PDB file of C-alpha atoms in Angstrom:
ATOM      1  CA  UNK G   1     127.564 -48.339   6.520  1.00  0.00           C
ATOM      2  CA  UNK G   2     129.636 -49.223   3.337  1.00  0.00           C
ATOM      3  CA  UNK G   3     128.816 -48.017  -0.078  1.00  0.00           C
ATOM      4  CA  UNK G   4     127.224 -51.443  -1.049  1.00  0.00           C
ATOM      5  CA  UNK G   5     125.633 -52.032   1.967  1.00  0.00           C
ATOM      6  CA  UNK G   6     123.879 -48.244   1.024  1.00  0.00           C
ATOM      7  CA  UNK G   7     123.029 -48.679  -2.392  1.00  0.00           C
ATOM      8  CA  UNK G   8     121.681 -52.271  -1.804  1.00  0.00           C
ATOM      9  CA  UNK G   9     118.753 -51.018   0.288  1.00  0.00           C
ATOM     10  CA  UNK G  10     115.283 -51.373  -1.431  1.00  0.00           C
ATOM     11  CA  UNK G  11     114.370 -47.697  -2.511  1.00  0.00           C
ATOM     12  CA  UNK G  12     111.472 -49.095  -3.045  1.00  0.00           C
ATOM     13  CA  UNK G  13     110.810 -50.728   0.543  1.00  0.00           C
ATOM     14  CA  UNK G  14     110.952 -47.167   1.961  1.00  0.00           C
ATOM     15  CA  UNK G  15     107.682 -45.476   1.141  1.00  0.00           C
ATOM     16  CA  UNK G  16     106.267 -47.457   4.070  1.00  0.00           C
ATOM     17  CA  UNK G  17     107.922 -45.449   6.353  1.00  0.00           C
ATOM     18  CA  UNK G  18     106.350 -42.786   5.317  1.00  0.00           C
ATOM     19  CA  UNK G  19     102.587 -43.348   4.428  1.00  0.00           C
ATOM     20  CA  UNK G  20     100.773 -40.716   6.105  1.00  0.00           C
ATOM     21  CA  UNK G  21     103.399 -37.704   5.139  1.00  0.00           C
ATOM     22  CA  UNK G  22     103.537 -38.743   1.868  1.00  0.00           C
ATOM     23  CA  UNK G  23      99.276 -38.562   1.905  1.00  0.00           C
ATOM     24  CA  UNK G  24      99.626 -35.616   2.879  1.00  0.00           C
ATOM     25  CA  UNK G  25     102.477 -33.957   0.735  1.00  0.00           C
ATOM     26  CA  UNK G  26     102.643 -35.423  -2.591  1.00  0.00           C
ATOM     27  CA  UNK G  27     100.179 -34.425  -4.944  1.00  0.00           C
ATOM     28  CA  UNK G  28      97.326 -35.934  -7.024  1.00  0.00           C
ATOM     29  CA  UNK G  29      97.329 -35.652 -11.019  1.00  0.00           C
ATOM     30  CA  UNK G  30      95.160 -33.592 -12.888  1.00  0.00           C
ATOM     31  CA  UNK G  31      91.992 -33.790 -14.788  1.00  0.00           C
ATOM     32  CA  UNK G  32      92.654 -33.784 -18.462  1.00  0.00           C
ATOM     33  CA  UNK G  33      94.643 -37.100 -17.328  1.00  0.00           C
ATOM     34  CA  UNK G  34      91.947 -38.887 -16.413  1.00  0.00           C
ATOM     35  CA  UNK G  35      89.920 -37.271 -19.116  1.00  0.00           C
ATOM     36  CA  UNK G  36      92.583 -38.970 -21.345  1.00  0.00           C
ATOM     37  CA  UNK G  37      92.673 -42.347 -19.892  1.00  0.00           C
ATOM     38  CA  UNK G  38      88.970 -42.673 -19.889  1.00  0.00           C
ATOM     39  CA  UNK G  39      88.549 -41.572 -23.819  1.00  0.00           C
ATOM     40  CA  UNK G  40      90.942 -44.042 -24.591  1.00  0.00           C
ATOM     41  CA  UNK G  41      89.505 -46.665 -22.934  1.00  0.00           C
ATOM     42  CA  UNK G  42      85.972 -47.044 -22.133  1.00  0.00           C
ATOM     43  CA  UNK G  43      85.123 -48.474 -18.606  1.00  0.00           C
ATOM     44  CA  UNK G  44      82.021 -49.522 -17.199  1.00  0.00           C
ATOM     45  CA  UNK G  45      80.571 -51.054 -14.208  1.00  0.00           C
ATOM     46  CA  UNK G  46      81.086 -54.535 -15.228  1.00  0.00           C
ATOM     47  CA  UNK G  47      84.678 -53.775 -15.911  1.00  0.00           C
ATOM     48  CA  UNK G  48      87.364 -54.799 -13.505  1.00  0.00           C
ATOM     49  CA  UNK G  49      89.955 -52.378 -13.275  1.00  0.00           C
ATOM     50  CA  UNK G  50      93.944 -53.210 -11.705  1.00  0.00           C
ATOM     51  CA  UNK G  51      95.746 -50.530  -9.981  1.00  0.00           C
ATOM     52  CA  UNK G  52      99.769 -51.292  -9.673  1.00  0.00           C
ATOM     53  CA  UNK G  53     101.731 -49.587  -6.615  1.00  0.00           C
ATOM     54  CA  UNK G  54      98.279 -47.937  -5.306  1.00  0.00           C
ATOM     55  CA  UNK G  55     100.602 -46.263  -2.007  1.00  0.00           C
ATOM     56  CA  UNK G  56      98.175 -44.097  -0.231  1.00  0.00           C
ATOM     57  CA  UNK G  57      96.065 -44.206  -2.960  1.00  0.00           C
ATOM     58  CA  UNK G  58      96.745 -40.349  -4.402  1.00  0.00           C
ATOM     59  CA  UNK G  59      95.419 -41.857  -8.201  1.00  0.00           C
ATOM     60  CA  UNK G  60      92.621 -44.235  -7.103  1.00  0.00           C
ATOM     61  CA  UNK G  61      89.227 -41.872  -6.666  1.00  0.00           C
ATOM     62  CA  UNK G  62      88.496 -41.232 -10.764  1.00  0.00           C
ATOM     63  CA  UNK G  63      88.824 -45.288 -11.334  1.00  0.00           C
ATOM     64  CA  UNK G  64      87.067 -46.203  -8.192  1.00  0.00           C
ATOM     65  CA  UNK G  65      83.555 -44.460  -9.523  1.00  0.00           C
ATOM     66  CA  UNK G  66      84.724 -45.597 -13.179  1.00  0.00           C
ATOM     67  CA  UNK G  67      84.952 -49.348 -12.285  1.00  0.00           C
ATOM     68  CA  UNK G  68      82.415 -52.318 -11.605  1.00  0.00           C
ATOM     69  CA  UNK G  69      85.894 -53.773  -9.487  1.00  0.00           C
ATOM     70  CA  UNK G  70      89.010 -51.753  -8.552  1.00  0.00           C
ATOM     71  CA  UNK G  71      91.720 -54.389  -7.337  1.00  0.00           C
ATOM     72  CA  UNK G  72      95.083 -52.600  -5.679  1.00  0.00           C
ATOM     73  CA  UNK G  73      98.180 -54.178  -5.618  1.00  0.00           C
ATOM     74  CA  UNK G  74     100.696 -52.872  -2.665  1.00  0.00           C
ATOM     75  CA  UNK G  75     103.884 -54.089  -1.802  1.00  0.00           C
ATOM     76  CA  UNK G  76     104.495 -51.736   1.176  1.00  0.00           C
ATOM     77  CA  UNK G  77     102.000 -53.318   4.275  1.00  0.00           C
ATOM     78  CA  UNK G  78     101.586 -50.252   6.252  1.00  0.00           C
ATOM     79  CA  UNK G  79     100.500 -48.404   2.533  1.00  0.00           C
ATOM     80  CA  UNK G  80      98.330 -51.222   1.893  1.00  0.00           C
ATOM     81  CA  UNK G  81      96.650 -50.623   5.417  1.00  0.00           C
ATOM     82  CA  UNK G  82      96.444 -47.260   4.726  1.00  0.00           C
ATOM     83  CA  UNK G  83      94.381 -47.753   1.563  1.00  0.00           C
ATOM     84  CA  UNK G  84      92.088 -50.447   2.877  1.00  0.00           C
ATOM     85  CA  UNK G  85      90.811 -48.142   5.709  1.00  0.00           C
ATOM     86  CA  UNK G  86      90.864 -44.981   3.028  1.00  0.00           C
ATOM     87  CA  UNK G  87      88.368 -47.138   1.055  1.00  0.00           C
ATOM     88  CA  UNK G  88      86.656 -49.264   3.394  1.00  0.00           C
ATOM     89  CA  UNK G  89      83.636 -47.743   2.143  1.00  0.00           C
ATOM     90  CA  UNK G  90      83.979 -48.797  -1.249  1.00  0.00           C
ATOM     91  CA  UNK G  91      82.469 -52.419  -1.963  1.00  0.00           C
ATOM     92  CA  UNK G  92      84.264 -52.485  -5.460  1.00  0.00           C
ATOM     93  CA  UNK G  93      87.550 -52.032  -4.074  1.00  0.00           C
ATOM     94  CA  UNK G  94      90.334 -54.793  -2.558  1.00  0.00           C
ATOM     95  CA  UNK G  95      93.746 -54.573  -2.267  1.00  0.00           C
ATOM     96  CA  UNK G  96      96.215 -57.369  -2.711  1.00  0.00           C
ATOM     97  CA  UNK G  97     100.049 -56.712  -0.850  1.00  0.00           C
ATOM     98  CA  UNK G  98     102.792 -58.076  -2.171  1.00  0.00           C
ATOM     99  CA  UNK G  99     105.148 -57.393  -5.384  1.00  0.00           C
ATOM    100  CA  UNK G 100     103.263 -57.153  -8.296  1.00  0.00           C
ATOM    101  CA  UNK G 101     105.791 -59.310 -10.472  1.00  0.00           C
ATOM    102  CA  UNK G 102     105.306 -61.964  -7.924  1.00  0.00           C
ATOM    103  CA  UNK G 103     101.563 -62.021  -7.124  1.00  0.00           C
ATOM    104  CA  UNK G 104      99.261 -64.669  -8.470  1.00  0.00           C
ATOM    105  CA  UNK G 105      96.815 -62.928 -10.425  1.00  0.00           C
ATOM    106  CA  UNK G 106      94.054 -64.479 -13.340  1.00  0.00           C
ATOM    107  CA  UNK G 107      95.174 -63.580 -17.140  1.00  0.00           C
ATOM    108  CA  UNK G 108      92.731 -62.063 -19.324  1.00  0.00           C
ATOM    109  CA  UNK G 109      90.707 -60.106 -16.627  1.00  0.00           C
ATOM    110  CA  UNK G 110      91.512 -56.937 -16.712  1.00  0.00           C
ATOM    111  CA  UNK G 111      89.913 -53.802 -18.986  1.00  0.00           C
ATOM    112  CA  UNK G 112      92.055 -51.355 -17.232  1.00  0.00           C
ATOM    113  CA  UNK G 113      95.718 -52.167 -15.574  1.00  0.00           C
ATOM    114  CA  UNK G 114      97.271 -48.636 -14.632  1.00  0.00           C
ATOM    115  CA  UNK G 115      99.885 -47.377 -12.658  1.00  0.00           C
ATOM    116  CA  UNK G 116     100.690 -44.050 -11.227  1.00  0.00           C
ATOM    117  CA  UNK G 117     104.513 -42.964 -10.633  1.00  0.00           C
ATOM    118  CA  UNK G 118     105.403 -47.148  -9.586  1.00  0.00           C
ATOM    119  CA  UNK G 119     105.977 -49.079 -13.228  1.00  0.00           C
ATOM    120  CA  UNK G 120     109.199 -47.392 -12.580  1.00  0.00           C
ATOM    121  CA  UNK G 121     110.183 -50.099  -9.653  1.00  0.00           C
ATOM    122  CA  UNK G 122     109.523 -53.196 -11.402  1.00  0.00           C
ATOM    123  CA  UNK G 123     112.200 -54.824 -14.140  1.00  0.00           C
ATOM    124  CA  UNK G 124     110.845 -53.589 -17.603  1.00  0.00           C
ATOM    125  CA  UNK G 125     110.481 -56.692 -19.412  1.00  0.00           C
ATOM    126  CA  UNK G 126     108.675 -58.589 -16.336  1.00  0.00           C
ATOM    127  CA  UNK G 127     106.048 -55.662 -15.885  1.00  0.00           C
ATOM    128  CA  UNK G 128     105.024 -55.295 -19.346  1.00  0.00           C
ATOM    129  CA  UNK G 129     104.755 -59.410 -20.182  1.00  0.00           C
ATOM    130  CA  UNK G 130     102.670 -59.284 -17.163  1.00  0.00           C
ATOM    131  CA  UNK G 131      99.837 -56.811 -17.658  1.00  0.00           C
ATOM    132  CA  UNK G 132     100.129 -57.829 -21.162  1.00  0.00           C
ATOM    133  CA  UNK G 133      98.786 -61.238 -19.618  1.00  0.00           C
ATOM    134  CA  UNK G 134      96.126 -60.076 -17.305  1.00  0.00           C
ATOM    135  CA  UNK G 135      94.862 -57.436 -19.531  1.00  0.00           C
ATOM    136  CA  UNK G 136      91.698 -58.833 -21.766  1.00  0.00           C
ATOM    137  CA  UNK G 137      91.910 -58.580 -25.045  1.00  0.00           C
ATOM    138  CA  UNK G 138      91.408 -55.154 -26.173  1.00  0.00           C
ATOM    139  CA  UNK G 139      91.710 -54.008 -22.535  1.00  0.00           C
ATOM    140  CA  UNK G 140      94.443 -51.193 -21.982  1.00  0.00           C
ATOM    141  CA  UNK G 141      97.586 -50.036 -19.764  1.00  0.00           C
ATOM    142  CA  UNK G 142      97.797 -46.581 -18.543  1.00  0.00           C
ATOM    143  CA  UNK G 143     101.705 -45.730 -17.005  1.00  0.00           C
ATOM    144  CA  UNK G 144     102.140 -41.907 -15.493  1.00  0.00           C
ATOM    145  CA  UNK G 145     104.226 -40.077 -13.252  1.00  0.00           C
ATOM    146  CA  UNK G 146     104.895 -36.841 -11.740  1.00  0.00           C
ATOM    147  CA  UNK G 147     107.997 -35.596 -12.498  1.00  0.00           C
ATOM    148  CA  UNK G 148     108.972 -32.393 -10.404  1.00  0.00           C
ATOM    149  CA  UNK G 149     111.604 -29.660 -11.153  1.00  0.00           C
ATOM    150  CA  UNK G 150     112.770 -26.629  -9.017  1.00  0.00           C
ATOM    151  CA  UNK G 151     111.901 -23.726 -10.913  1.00  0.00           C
ATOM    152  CA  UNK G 152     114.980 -21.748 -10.768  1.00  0.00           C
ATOM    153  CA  UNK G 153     113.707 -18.179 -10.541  1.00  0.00           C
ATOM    154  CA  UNK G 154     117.245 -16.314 -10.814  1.00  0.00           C
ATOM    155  CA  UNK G 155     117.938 -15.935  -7.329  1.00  0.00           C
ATOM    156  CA  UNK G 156     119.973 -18.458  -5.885  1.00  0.00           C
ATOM    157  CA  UNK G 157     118.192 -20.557  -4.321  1.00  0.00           C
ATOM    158  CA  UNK G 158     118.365 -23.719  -6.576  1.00  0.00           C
ATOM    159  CA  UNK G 159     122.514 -22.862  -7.104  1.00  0.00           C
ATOM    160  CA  UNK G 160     122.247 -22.717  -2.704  1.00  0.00           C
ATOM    161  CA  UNK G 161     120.064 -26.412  -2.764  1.00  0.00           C
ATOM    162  CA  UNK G 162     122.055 -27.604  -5.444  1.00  0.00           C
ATOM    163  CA  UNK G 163     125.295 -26.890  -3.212  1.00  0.00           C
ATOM    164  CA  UNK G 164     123.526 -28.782  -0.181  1.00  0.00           C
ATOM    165  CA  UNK G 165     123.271 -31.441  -2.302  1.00  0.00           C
ATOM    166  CA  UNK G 166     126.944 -31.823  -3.941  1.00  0.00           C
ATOM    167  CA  UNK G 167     128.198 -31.379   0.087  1.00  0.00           C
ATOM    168  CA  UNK G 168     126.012 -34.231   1.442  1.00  0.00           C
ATOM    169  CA  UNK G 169     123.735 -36.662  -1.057  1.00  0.00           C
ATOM    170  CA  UNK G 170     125.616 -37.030  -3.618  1.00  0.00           C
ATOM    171  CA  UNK G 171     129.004 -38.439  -1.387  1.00  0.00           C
ATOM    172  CA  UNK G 172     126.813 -40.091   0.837  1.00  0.00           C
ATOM    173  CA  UNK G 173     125.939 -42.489  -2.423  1.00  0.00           C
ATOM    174  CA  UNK G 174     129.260 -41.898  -3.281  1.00  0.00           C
ATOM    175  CA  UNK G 175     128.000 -40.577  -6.764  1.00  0.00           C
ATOM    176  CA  UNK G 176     129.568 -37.340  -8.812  1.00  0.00           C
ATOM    177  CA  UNK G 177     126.980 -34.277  -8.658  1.00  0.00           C
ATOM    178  CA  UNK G 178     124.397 -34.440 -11.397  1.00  0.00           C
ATOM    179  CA  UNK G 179     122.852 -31.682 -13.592  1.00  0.00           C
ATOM    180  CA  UNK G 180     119.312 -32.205 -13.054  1.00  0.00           C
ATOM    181  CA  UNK G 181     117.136 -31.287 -16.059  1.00  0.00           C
ATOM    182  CA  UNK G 182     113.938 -30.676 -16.448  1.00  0.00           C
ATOM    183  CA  UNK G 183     111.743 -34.150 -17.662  1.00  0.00           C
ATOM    184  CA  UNK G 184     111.846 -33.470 -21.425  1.00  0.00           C
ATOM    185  CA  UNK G 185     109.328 -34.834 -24.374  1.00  0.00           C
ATOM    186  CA  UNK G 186     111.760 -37.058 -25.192  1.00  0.00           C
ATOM    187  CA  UNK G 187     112.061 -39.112 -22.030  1.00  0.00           C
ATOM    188  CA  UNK G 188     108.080 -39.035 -22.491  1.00  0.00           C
ATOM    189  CA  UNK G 189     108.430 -40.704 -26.235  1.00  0.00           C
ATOM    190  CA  UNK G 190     111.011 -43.490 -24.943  1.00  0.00           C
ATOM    191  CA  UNK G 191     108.746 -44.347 -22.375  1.00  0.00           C
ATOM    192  CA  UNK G 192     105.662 -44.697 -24.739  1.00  0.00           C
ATOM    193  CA  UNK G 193     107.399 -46.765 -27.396  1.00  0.00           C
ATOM    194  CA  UNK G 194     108.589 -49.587 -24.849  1.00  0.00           C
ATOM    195  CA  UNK G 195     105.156 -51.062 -25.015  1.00  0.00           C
ATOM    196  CA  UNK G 196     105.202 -51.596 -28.910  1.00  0.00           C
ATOM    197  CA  UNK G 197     108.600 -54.128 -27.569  1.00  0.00           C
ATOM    198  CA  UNK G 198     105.746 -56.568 -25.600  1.00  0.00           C
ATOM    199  CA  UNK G 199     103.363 -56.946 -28.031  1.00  0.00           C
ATOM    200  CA  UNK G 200     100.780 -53.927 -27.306  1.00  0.00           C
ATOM    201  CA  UNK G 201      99.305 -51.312 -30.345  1.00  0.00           C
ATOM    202  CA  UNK G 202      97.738 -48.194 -30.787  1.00  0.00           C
ATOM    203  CA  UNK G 203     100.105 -46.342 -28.205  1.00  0.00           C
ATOM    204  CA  UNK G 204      99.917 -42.596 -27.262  1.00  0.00           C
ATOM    205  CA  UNK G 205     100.875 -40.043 -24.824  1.00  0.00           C
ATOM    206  CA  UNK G 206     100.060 -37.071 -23.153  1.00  0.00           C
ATOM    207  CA  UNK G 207     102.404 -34.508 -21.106  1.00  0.00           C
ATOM    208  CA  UNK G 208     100.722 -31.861 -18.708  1.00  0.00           C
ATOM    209  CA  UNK G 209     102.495 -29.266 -16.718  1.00  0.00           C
ATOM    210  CA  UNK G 210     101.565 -27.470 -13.247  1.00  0.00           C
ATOM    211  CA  UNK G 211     102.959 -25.318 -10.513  1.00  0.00           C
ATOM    212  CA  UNK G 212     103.376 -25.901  -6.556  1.00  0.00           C
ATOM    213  CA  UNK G 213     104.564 -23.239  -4.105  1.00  0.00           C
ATOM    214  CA  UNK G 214     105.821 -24.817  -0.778  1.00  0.00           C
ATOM    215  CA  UNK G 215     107.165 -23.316   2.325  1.00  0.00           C
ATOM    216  CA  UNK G 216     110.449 -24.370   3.799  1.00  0.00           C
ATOM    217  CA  UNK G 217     108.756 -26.667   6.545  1.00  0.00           C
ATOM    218  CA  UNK G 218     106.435 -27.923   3.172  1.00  0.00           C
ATOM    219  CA  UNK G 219     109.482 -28.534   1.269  1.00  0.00           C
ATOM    220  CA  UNK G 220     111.511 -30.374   3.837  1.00  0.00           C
ATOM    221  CA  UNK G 221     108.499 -32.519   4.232  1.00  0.00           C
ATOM    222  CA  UNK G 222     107.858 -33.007   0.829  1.00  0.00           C
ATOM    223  CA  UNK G 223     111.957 -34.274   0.375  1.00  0.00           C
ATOM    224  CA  UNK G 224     111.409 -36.673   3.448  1.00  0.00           C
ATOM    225  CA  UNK G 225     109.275 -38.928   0.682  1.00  0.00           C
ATOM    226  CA  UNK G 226     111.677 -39.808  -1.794  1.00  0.00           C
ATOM    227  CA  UNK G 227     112.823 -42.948  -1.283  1.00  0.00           C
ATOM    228  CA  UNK G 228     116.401 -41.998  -1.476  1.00  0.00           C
ATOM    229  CA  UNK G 229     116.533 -39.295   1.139  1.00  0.00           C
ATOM    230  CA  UNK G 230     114.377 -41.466   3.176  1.00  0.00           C
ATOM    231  CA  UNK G 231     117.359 -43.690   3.212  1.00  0.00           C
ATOM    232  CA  UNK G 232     120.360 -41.314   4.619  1.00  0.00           C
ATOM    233  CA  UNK G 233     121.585 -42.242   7.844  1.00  0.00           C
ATOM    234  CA  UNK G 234     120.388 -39.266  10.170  1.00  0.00           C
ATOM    235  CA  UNK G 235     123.594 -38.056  10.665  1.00  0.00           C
ATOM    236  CA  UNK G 236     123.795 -36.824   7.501  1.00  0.00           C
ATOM    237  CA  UNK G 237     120.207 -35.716   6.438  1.00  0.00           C
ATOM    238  CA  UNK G 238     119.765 -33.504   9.340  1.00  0.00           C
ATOM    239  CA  UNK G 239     122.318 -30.999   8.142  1.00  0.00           C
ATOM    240  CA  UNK G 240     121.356 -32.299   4.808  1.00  0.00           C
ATOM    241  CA  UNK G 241     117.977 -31.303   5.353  1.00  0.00           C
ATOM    242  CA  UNK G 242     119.121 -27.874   7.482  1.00  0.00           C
ATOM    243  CA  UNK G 243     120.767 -26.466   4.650  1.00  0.00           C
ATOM    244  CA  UNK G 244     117.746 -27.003   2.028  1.00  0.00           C
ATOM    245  CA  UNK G 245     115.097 -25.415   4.859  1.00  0.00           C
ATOM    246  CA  UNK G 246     118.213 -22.069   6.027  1.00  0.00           C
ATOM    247  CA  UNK G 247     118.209 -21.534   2.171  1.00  0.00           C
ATOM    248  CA  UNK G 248     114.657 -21.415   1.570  1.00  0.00           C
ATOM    249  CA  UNK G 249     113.628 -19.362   4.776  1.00  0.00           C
ATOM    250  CA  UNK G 250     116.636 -16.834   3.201  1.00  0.00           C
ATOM    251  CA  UNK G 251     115.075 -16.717   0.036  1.00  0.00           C
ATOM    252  CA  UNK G 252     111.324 -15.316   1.197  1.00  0.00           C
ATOM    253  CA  UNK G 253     110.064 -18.666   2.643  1.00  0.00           C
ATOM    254  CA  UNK G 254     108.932 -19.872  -0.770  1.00  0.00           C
ATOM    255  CA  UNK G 255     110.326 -22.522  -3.584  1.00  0.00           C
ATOM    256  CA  UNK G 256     107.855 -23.020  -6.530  1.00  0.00           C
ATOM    257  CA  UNK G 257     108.067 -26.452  -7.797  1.00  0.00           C
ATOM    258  CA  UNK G 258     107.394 -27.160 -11.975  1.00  0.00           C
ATOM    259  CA  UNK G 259     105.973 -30.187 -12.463  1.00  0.00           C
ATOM    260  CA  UNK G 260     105.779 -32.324 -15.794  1.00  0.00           C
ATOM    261  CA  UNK G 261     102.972 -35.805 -15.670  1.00  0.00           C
ATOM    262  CA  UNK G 262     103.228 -38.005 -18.369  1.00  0.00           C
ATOM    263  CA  UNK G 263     100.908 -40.501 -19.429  1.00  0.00           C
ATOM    264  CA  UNK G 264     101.310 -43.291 -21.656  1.00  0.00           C
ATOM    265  CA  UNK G 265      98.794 -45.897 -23.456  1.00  0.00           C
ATOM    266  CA  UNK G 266      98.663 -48.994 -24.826  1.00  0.00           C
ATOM    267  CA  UNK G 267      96.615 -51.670 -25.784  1.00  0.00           C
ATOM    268  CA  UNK G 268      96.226 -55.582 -26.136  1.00  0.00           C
TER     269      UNK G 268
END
């Protein structure tokens, strides 16, 4: 397979693969995020509520019991599956598959369009001028993410990953090795000013920070969700993968994973 022919693939297409380990092994968000969304915005059980990207539905719960109507939209079919059984119980809830840019959906009927760690797949301009439209007036958009970071702890083990890395994913995309940072303020301030560009107001945003400890069968697990590991040929994420888990299990069986959410607001 040919560096175009690699790169081309949908990233994005490759979460279905993977919908009950990534249940299982990516995490939730936290409280005070919720706390935040729902201060901001006031939801009630005649509001209908529109959830972009719902995968297996890690973000749903909180606006489920908030909202008179929870609508999901999922592009992946074995994801959508997922979350219609997950639910079933739940006579507010429905999910609609397909790509969210592309779906037929009513303007003006939304109080509540949010999006947990997905806005990120669809074409900027497209995604906001669209839940700008289906939003009612007044109604708001709520964008987050997870953002996770290998705490480097001073003993090698993140210089050991990082050299996995530089020997197998990054010529494998045929890309030079990257310094990976920690997700900053900044990136948090650029993403909650690009609402202001499609006609929203009163924007804010809110930055939390947590800790995860995971094994070296955990990790490897954990790595097998990102889209773009998902997407190396076998023959080259096995020792790929083999080189991550032989460092970890040398380094006490333990990596401790920082993570930074953001959430931003806006309103019609």
């Amino acid at each position: 397979m040919g560096k175009n022919e690699k790169m081309s693939r949908n990233l994005a297409d490759t979460f279905n693969e993977v919908a009950t380990t990534y249940d299982k092994y990516r995490p939730g968000y936290v409280d005070e995020l919720y706390e935040d969304i729902f201060r901001y915005v006031s939801i009630t059980d005649s509001d209908s509520c529109l959830e972009i990207g719902i995968g297996t539905g890690l973000a749903t719960l909180p606006f489920l019991n908030k909202c008179g109507q929870l609508t999901a939209v999922e592009y992946g079919h074995d994801l959508a599956d997922l979350c219609s059984q997950k639910f079933s119980h739940y006579e507010n809830f429905d999910v609609k598959e397909g790509k969210f840019e592309e779906l037929p959906i009513e303007n003006d009927s939304y109080k509540l369009i949010y999006a947990a760690t997905a806005f990120h797949w669809i074409p900027e301009k497209e995604g906001y001028e669209k839940v700008y439209s289906l939003l009612e007036p007044g109604g708001a958009f709520a964008r987050f993410a997870n953002h996770p970071f290998r705490k480097d702890d001073g003993s090698g083990l993140c210089e050991e990953i990082d050299e996995a890395y530089n020997k197998y994913f990054y010529p494998y995309y045929n890309q030079q090795p990257k310094v990976i940072r920690e997700y900053s303020e900044e990136d948090v301030k650029r993403i909650a000013e690009l609402p202001l560009k499609y006609g929203f107001t009163d924007t804010e945003y809110h930055i939390y920070h947590r800790e995860r400890h995971f094994t070296a069968d955990e990790y490897i697990s954990l790595l097998g969700t990102y889209s773009n590991h998902i997407a190396i040929e076998e023959s080259v994420k096995k020792p790929f993968f083999e080189a991550i888990h032989e460092a970890i299990i040398r380094h006490g069986d333990v990596i401790t994973i920082r993570d930074t959410i953001d959430l931003e607001l806006a309103r019609k």
